[in-house]
Short mmCIF file of N, CA and C in Angstrom, two decimals:
data_model
loop_
_atom_site.label_atom_id
_atom_site.label_comp_id
_atom_site.label_asym_id
_atom_site.label_seq_id
_atom_site.Cartn_x
_atom_site.Cartn_y
_atom_site.Cartn_z
N MET A 1 -17.00 -35.84 -29.33
CA MET A 1 -15.65 -35.65 -28.88
C MET A 1 -15.50 -36.32 -27.52
N GLY A 2 -14.37 -36.91 -27.31
CA GLY A 2 -14.15 -37.64 -26.08
C GLY A 2 -13.12 -36.97 -25.21
N ASN A 3 -12.92 -37.58 -24.09
CA ASN A 3 -11.93 -37.09 -23.16
C ASN A 3 -10.56 -37.54 -23.64
N LEU A 4 -9.61 -36.64 -23.69
CA LEU A 4 -8.30 -36.94 -24.23
C LEU A 4 -7.49 -37.85 -23.30
N CYS A 5 -7.51 -37.58 -22.01
CA CYS A 5 -6.66 -38.32 -21.08
C CYS A 5 -7.43 -39.31 -20.20
N GLY A 6 -8.70 -39.30 -20.22
CA GLY A 6 -9.46 -40.17 -19.33
C GLY A 6 -9.83 -41.49 -19.98
N LYS A 7 -10.47 -42.35 -19.17
CA LYS A 7 -10.93 -43.64 -19.70
C LYS A 7 -12.25 -43.44 -20.43
N GLU A 8 -12.45 -44.30 -21.36
CA GLU A 8 -13.73 -44.26 -22.05
C GLU A 8 -14.68 -45.18 -21.29
N SER A 9 -15.75 -44.61 -20.80
CA SER A 9 -16.74 -45.42 -20.10
C SER A 9 -18.11 -44.86 -20.37
N ASP A 10 -19.09 -45.73 -20.24
CA ASP A 10 -20.47 -45.30 -20.44
C ASP A 10 -21.06 -44.99 -19.08
N HIS A 11 -21.36 -43.72 -18.85
CA HIS A 11 -21.87 -43.29 -17.55
C HIS A 11 -23.28 -43.80 -17.28
N PHE A 12 -23.95 -44.19 -18.32
CA PHE A 12 -25.32 -44.63 -18.15
C PHE A 12 -25.45 -46.14 -18.12
N ALA A 13 -24.34 -46.87 -18.00
CA ALA A 13 -24.40 -48.32 -17.99
C ALA A 13 -24.92 -48.84 -16.65
N THR A 14 -24.66 -48.15 -15.55
CA THR A 14 -25.14 -48.60 -14.24
C THR A 14 -26.53 -48.06 -14.02
N PRO A 15 -27.36 -48.81 -13.27
CA PRO A 15 -28.71 -48.30 -13.03
C PRO A 15 -28.66 -47.11 -12.07
N GLY A 16 -29.43 -46.12 -12.35
CA GLY A 16 -29.46 -44.92 -11.52
C GLY A 16 -30.57 -44.98 -10.50
N ARG A 17 -30.90 -43.88 -9.91
CA ARG A 17 -32.02 -43.84 -8.98
C ARG A 17 -32.94 -42.70 -9.39
N ARG A 18 -34.13 -42.78 -8.94
CA ARG A 18 -35.12 -41.78 -9.30
C ARG A 18 -34.91 -40.52 -8.48
N LEU A 19 -35.33 -39.40 -9.02
CA LEU A 19 -35.14 -38.13 -8.34
C LEU A 19 -35.96 -38.02 -7.06
N ASP A 20 -37.11 -38.65 -7.01
CA ASP A 20 -37.92 -38.54 -5.80
C ASP A 20 -37.52 -39.56 -4.74
N ALA A 21 -36.58 -40.42 -5.04
CA ALA A 21 -36.14 -41.41 -4.06
C ALA A 21 -35.12 -40.76 -3.13
N THR A 22 -35.16 -41.13 -1.85
CA THR A 22 -34.22 -40.58 -0.87
C THR A 22 -33.22 -41.67 -0.49
N GLN A 23 -32.08 -41.22 0.00
CA GLN A 23 -31.08 -42.19 0.45
C GLN A 23 -31.52 -42.75 1.79
N ALA A 24 -31.05 -43.94 2.05
CA ALA A 24 -31.40 -44.59 3.31
C ALA A 24 -30.70 -43.87 4.45
N GLN A 25 -31.45 -43.45 5.46
CA GLN A 25 -30.89 -42.74 6.61
C GLN A 25 -30.55 -43.75 7.70
N PRO A 26 -29.41 -43.57 8.39
CA PRO A 26 -29.12 -44.48 9.50
C PRO A 26 -30.12 -44.26 10.63
N LYS A 27 -30.42 -45.33 11.36
CA LYS A 27 -31.44 -45.24 12.41
C LYS A 27 -30.89 -44.54 13.66
N THR A 28 -29.59 -44.68 13.95
CA THR A 28 -29.01 -44.00 15.10
C THR A 28 -27.75 -43.28 14.66
N ALA A 29 -27.49 -42.18 15.29
CA ALA A 29 -26.28 -41.42 14.98
C ALA A 29 -25.22 -41.74 16.01
N SER A 30 -23.96 -41.76 15.58
CA SER A 30 -22.89 -42.03 16.53
C SER A 30 -22.58 -40.75 17.31
N VAL A 31 -22.22 -40.92 18.58
CA VAL A 31 -21.92 -39.80 19.46
C VAL A 31 -20.40 -39.66 19.52
N PRO A 32 -19.86 -38.47 19.30
CA PRO A 32 -18.42 -38.30 19.39
C PRO A 32 -17.91 -38.58 20.79
N ALA A 33 -16.66 -39.04 20.89
CA ALA A 33 -16.09 -39.38 22.18
C ALA A 33 -15.90 -38.15 23.06
N ALA A 34 -15.62 -36.99 22.47
CA ALA A 34 -15.40 -35.77 23.26
C ALA A 34 -16.68 -35.34 23.96
N ALA A 35 -17.84 -35.63 23.39
CA ALA A 35 -19.11 -35.23 24.01
C ALA A 35 -19.45 -36.13 25.18
N SER A 36 -18.96 -37.36 25.20
CA SER A 36 -19.31 -38.27 26.29
C SER A 36 -18.47 -38.01 27.54
N ARG A 37 -17.28 -37.34 27.41
CA ARG A 37 -16.45 -37.02 28.58
C ARG A 37 -17.00 -35.80 29.29
N PRO A 38 -16.81 -35.71 30.60
CA PRO A 38 -17.26 -34.51 31.30
C PRO A 38 -16.39 -33.31 30.88
N SER A 39 -17.02 -32.17 30.75
CA SER A 39 -16.28 -30.98 30.28
C SER A 39 -15.41 -30.44 31.40
N GLN A 40 -14.22 -30.00 31.03
CA GLN A 40 -13.27 -29.44 31.99
C GLN A 40 -13.26 -27.93 31.82
N PRO A 41 -13.12 -27.18 32.92
CA PRO A 41 -13.08 -25.72 32.78
C PRO A 41 -11.77 -25.32 32.09
N PRO A 42 -11.76 -24.22 31.36
CA PRO A 42 -10.54 -23.79 30.68
C PRO A 42 -9.48 -23.41 31.72
N PRO A 43 -8.20 -23.59 31.37
CA PRO A 43 -7.14 -23.25 32.33
C PRO A 43 -7.11 -21.75 32.59
N LYS A 44 -6.77 -21.36 33.82
CA LYS A 44 -6.72 -19.95 34.18
C LYS A 44 -5.35 -19.39 33.86
N VAL A 45 -5.33 -18.18 33.38
CA VAL A 45 -4.09 -17.49 33.08
C VAL A 45 -3.91 -16.45 34.17
N GLY A 46 -2.73 -16.45 34.80
CA GLY A 46 -2.53 -15.52 35.90
C GLY A 46 -1.25 -14.74 35.76
N GLY A 47 -0.99 -13.96 36.76
CA GLY A 47 0.23 -13.17 36.79
C GLY A 47 -0.09 -11.70 36.63
N PRO A 48 0.91 -10.86 36.89
CA PRO A 48 0.68 -9.41 36.77
C PRO A 48 0.59 -9.00 35.29
N PRO A 49 -0.10 -7.91 35.03
CA PRO A 49 -0.18 -7.45 33.63
C PRO A 49 1.18 -6.98 33.15
N ARG A 50 1.46 -7.22 31.88
CA ARG A 50 2.75 -6.84 31.30
C ARG A 50 2.53 -5.95 30.09
N THR A 51 3.51 -5.09 29.80
CA THR A 51 3.47 -4.21 28.64
C THR A 51 4.02 -4.97 27.44
N LEU A 52 3.33 -4.90 26.34
CA LEU A 52 3.77 -5.59 25.14
C LEU A 52 4.93 -4.85 24.49
N GLY A 53 5.82 -5.58 23.87
CA GLY A 53 6.91 -5.00 23.11
C GLY A 53 8.15 -4.70 23.92
N GLY A 54 8.09 -4.82 25.18
CA GLY A 54 9.25 -4.55 26.01
C GLY A 54 9.96 -5.83 26.40
N SER A 55 11.06 -5.69 27.12
CA SER A 55 11.79 -6.86 27.57
C SER A 55 11.19 -7.42 28.86
N GLY A 56 10.21 -6.72 29.40
CA GLY A 56 9.56 -7.19 30.63
C GLY A 56 10.37 -6.87 31.86
N GLY A 57 11.19 -5.86 31.81
CA GLY A 57 12.06 -5.51 32.91
C GLY A 57 11.42 -4.63 33.96
N GLY A 58 10.15 -4.29 33.86
CA GLY A 58 9.48 -3.49 34.87
C GLY A 58 9.86 -2.03 34.76
N ALA A 59 10.41 -1.44 35.85
CA ALA A 59 10.71 -0.02 35.90
C ALA A 59 11.91 0.34 35.02
N GLY A 60 12.86 -0.54 34.86
CA GLY A 60 14.03 -0.26 34.05
C GLY A 60 13.72 -0.14 32.57
N SER A 61 12.65 -0.78 32.11
CA SER A 61 12.34 -0.75 30.69
C SER A 61 11.80 0.60 30.26
N SER A 62 11.17 1.36 31.16
CA SER A 62 10.64 2.67 30.77
C SER A 62 11.77 3.65 30.50
N SER A 63 12.85 3.58 31.28
CA SER A 63 13.97 4.49 31.02
C SER A 63 14.67 4.10 29.72
N ALA A 64 14.74 2.81 29.43
CA ALA A 64 15.33 2.36 28.16
C ALA A 64 14.48 2.83 26.98
N ALA A 65 13.16 2.80 27.14
CA ALA A 65 12.27 3.26 26.08
C ALA A 65 12.42 4.76 25.88
N ASP A 66 12.54 5.51 26.99
CA ASP A 66 12.74 6.96 26.88
C ASP A 66 14.06 7.27 26.18
N ASP A 67 15.10 6.52 26.51
CA ASP A 67 16.41 6.71 25.90
C ASP A 67 16.35 6.44 24.40
N ALA A 68 15.68 5.36 24.02
CA ALA A 68 15.54 5.02 22.60
C ALA A 68 14.74 6.09 21.87
N ARG A 69 13.70 6.60 22.50
CA ARG A 69 12.86 7.64 21.90
C ARG A 69 13.67 8.92 21.69
N ARG A 70 14.51 9.27 22.68
CA ARG A 70 15.33 10.47 22.59
C ARG A 70 16.34 10.33 21.46
N LYS A 71 16.97 9.17 21.34
CA LYS A 71 17.94 8.94 20.27
C LYS A 71 17.28 9.01 18.90
N ALA A 72 16.07 8.47 18.79
CA ALA A 72 15.35 8.51 17.51
C ALA A 72 15.01 9.96 17.15
N ALA A 73 14.62 10.77 18.14
CA ALA A 73 14.30 12.17 17.87
C ALA A 73 15.54 12.94 17.42
N GLU A 74 16.66 12.67 18.05
CA GLU A 74 17.91 13.33 17.66
C GLU A 74 18.31 12.95 16.24
N ALA A 75 18.16 11.70 15.89
CA ALA A 75 18.49 11.26 14.54
C ALA A 75 17.57 11.92 13.51
N ALA A 76 16.29 12.07 13.84
CA ALA A 76 15.35 12.71 12.93
C ALA A 76 15.71 14.18 12.74
N GLU A 77 16.11 14.85 13.80
CA GLU A 77 16.53 16.25 13.69
C GLU A 77 17.77 16.37 12.82
N GLN A 78 18.70 15.47 12.99
CA GLN A 78 19.94 15.47 12.19
C GLN A 78 19.61 15.32 10.71
N ARG A 79 18.70 14.38 10.37
CA ARG A 79 18.31 14.18 8.97
C ARG A 79 17.61 15.42 8.41
N ALA A 80 16.79 16.07 9.23
CA ALA A 80 16.09 17.27 8.78
C ALA A 80 17.08 18.40 8.50
N LYS A 81 18.10 18.53 9.33
CA LYS A 81 19.11 19.57 9.10
C LYS A 81 19.88 19.30 7.82
N GLN A 82 20.23 18.05 7.58
CA GLN A 82 20.97 17.70 6.37
C GLN A 82 20.12 17.95 5.12
N ALA A 83 18.84 17.69 5.21
CA ALA A 83 17.97 17.87 4.06
C ALA A 83 17.75 19.35 3.77
N SER A 84 17.79 20.20 4.80
CA SER A 84 17.52 21.62 4.58
C SER A 84 18.72 22.37 4.01
N THR A 85 19.91 21.86 4.19
CA THR A 85 21.08 22.55 3.66
C THR A 85 21.19 22.29 2.17
N THR A 86 21.50 23.36 1.41
CA THR A 86 21.65 23.21 -0.04
C THR A 86 23.10 22.90 -0.34
N SER A 87 23.30 21.96 -1.23
CA SER A 87 24.67 21.53 -1.49
C SER A 87 25.14 21.87 -2.90
N GLY A 88 24.24 22.24 -3.79
CA GLY A 88 24.68 22.50 -5.14
C GLY A 88 23.71 23.36 -5.92
N LYS A 89 24.00 23.48 -7.20
CA LYS A 89 23.20 24.33 -8.08
C LYS A 89 21.78 23.79 -8.24
N LEU A 90 21.68 22.48 -8.47
CA LEU A 90 20.36 21.89 -8.69
C LEU A 90 19.48 21.96 -7.45
N SER A 91 20.07 21.71 -6.30
CA SER A 91 19.26 21.75 -5.07
C SER A 91 18.81 23.17 -4.77
N SER A 92 19.65 24.18 -5.10
CA SER A 92 19.22 25.56 -4.88
C SER A 92 18.11 25.94 -5.86
N GLN A 93 18.19 25.46 -7.11
CA GLN A 93 17.12 25.72 -8.07
C GLN A 93 15.82 25.05 -7.63
N LEU A 94 15.94 23.85 -7.11
CA LEU A 94 14.76 23.14 -6.64
C LEU A 94 14.13 23.85 -5.46
N ALA A 95 14.95 24.35 -4.54
CA ALA A 95 14.43 25.08 -3.39
C ALA A 95 13.72 26.35 -3.85
N ALA A 96 14.30 27.06 -4.85
CA ALA A 96 13.66 28.27 -5.36
C ALA A 96 12.33 27.94 -6.04
N GLN A 97 12.30 26.82 -6.75
CA GLN A 97 11.07 26.41 -7.42
C GLN A 97 9.99 26.03 -6.41
N ARG A 98 10.37 25.42 -5.32
CA ARG A 98 9.40 25.05 -4.29
C ARG A 98 8.81 26.27 -3.61
N LYS A 99 9.61 27.36 -3.51
CA LYS A 99 9.14 28.57 -2.84
C LYS A 99 8.18 29.36 -3.71
N GLN A 100 8.16 29.11 -5.02
CA GLN A 100 7.29 29.85 -5.92
C GLN A 100 5.83 29.55 -5.63
N THR A 101 5.03 30.60 -5.71
CA THR A 101 3.59 30.40 -5.57
C THR A 101 2.99 30.15 -6.95
N ARG A 102 1.72 29.91 -6.97
CA ARG A 102 1.05 29.63 -8.24
C ARG A 102 1.06 30.86 -9.14
N THR A 103 0.83 32.02 -8.55
CA THR A 103 0.80 33.25 -9.36
C THR A 103 2.19 33.55 -9.92
N ASP A 104 3.24 33.29 -9.14
CA ASP A 104 4.60 33.50 -9.65
C ASP A 104 4.87 32.59 -10.84
N THR A 105 4.44 31.37 -10.74
CA THR A 105 4.65 30.41 -11.83
C THR A 105 3.90 30.84 -13.08
N LEU A 106 2.64 31.29 -12.91
CA LEU A 106 1.86 31.73 -14.06
C LEU A 106 2.46 32.98 -14.69
N LYS A 107 2.96 33.89 -13.86
CA LYS A 107 3.58 35.10 -14.38
C LYS A 107 4.83 34.77 -15.20
N GLU A 108 5.62 33.83 -14.70
CA GLU A 108 6.83 33.43 -15.41
C GLU A 108 6.48 32.79 -16.75
N LEU A 109 5.46 31.94 -16.78
CA LEU A 109 5.04 31.31 -18.04
C LEU A 109 4.52 32.34 -19.03
N SER A 110 3.79 33.34 -18.53
CA SER A 110 3.26 34.38 -19.39
C SER A 110 4.40 35.18 -20.02
N GLU A 111 5.39 35.53 -19.23
CA GLU A 111 6.54 36.28 -19.76
C GLU A 111 7.29 35.46 -20.81
N THR A 112 7.42 34.17 -20.58
CA THR A 112 8.09 33.29 -21.54
C THR A 112 7.32 33.26 -22.86
N GLN A 113 6.00 33.18 -22.78
CA GLN A 113 5.16 33.16 -23.99
C GLN A 113 5.28 34.48 -24.76
N LEU A 114 5.29 35.62 -24.02
CA LEU A 114 5.42 36.92 -24.68
C LEU A 114 6.77 37.03 -25.40
N ARG A 115 7.84 36.59 -24.76
CA ARG A 115 9.16 36.62 -25.41
C ARG A 115 9.17 35.74 -26.65
N GLN A 116 8.54 34.59 -26.58
CA GLN A 116 8.48 33.68 -27.72
C GLN A 116 7.73 34.33 -28.88
N ARG A 117 6.61 35.02 -28.59
CA ARG A 117 5.84 35.69 -29.64
C ARG A 117 6.66 36.81 -30.29
N ASP A 118 7.37 37.58 -29.44
CA ASP A 118 8.20 38.67 -29.97
C ASP A 118 9.29 38.12 -30.90
N MET A 119 9.92 37.01 -30.49
CA MET A 119 10.96 36.41 -31.33
C MET A 119 10.38 35.90 -32.64
N ASP A 120 9.16 35.30 -32.58
CA ASP A 120 8.52 34.81 -33.81
C ASP A 120 8.16 35.97 -34.73
N ALA A 121 7.67 37.06 -34.16
CA ALA A 121 7.31 38.24 -34.97
C ALA A 121 8.55 38.83 -35.63
N SER A 122 9.64 38.94 -34.90
CA SER A 122 10.87 39.50 -35.49
C SER A 122 11.41 38.57 -36.57
N ALA A 123 11.28 37.26 -36.39
CA ALA A 123 11.74 36.32 -37.41
C ALA A 123 10.88 36.46 -38.67
N ASP A 124 9.57 36.68 -38.51
CA ASP A 124 8.69 36.87 -39.66
C ASP A 124 9.07 38.15 -40.44
N VAL A 125 9.40 39.23 -39.70
CA VAL A 125 9.78 40.48 -40.34
C VAL A 125 11.07 40.29 -41.14
N ARG A 126 12.02 39.56 -40.54
CA ARG A 126 13.29 39.33 -41.24
C ARG A 126 13.08 38.49 -42.49
N ASN A 127 12.26 37.51 -42.40
CA ASN A 127 12.02 36.62 -43.54
C ASN A 127 11.21 37.30 -44.63
N HIS A 128 10.39 38.26 -44.27
CA HIS A 128 9.53 38.95 -45.24
C HIS A 128 10.36 39.84 -46.15
N ASN A 129 11.37 40.50 -45.61
CA ASN A 129 12.19 41.41 -46.41
C ASN A 129 13.19 40.70 -47.18
#
């Protein structure tokens, strides 16, 4: 089978080389131009330390950050109050279900099963007669 899109050529038509033969190594290596120049010291970075994320306003930026933090806290409290108020039948049922403990849930399921068994037994009695 051949290559569908490539040229047909005989890879063994050219003479190869032996496995123990090595390639000819150059006698001298070239030196990069950057190594021949004298090295320069890296540039110095100066100035006073700055806080990241701010506008760089110094003392005025801390009061702006406090103001933003206070507004964010107020908004979070507002959302929490809205979430805690019940607005309808489904939300009140959900709140009641969340308040149930594991034992309350198991007790409710047990009572449901007992009622189901009683209804099945009464249906069997009716059908038997």
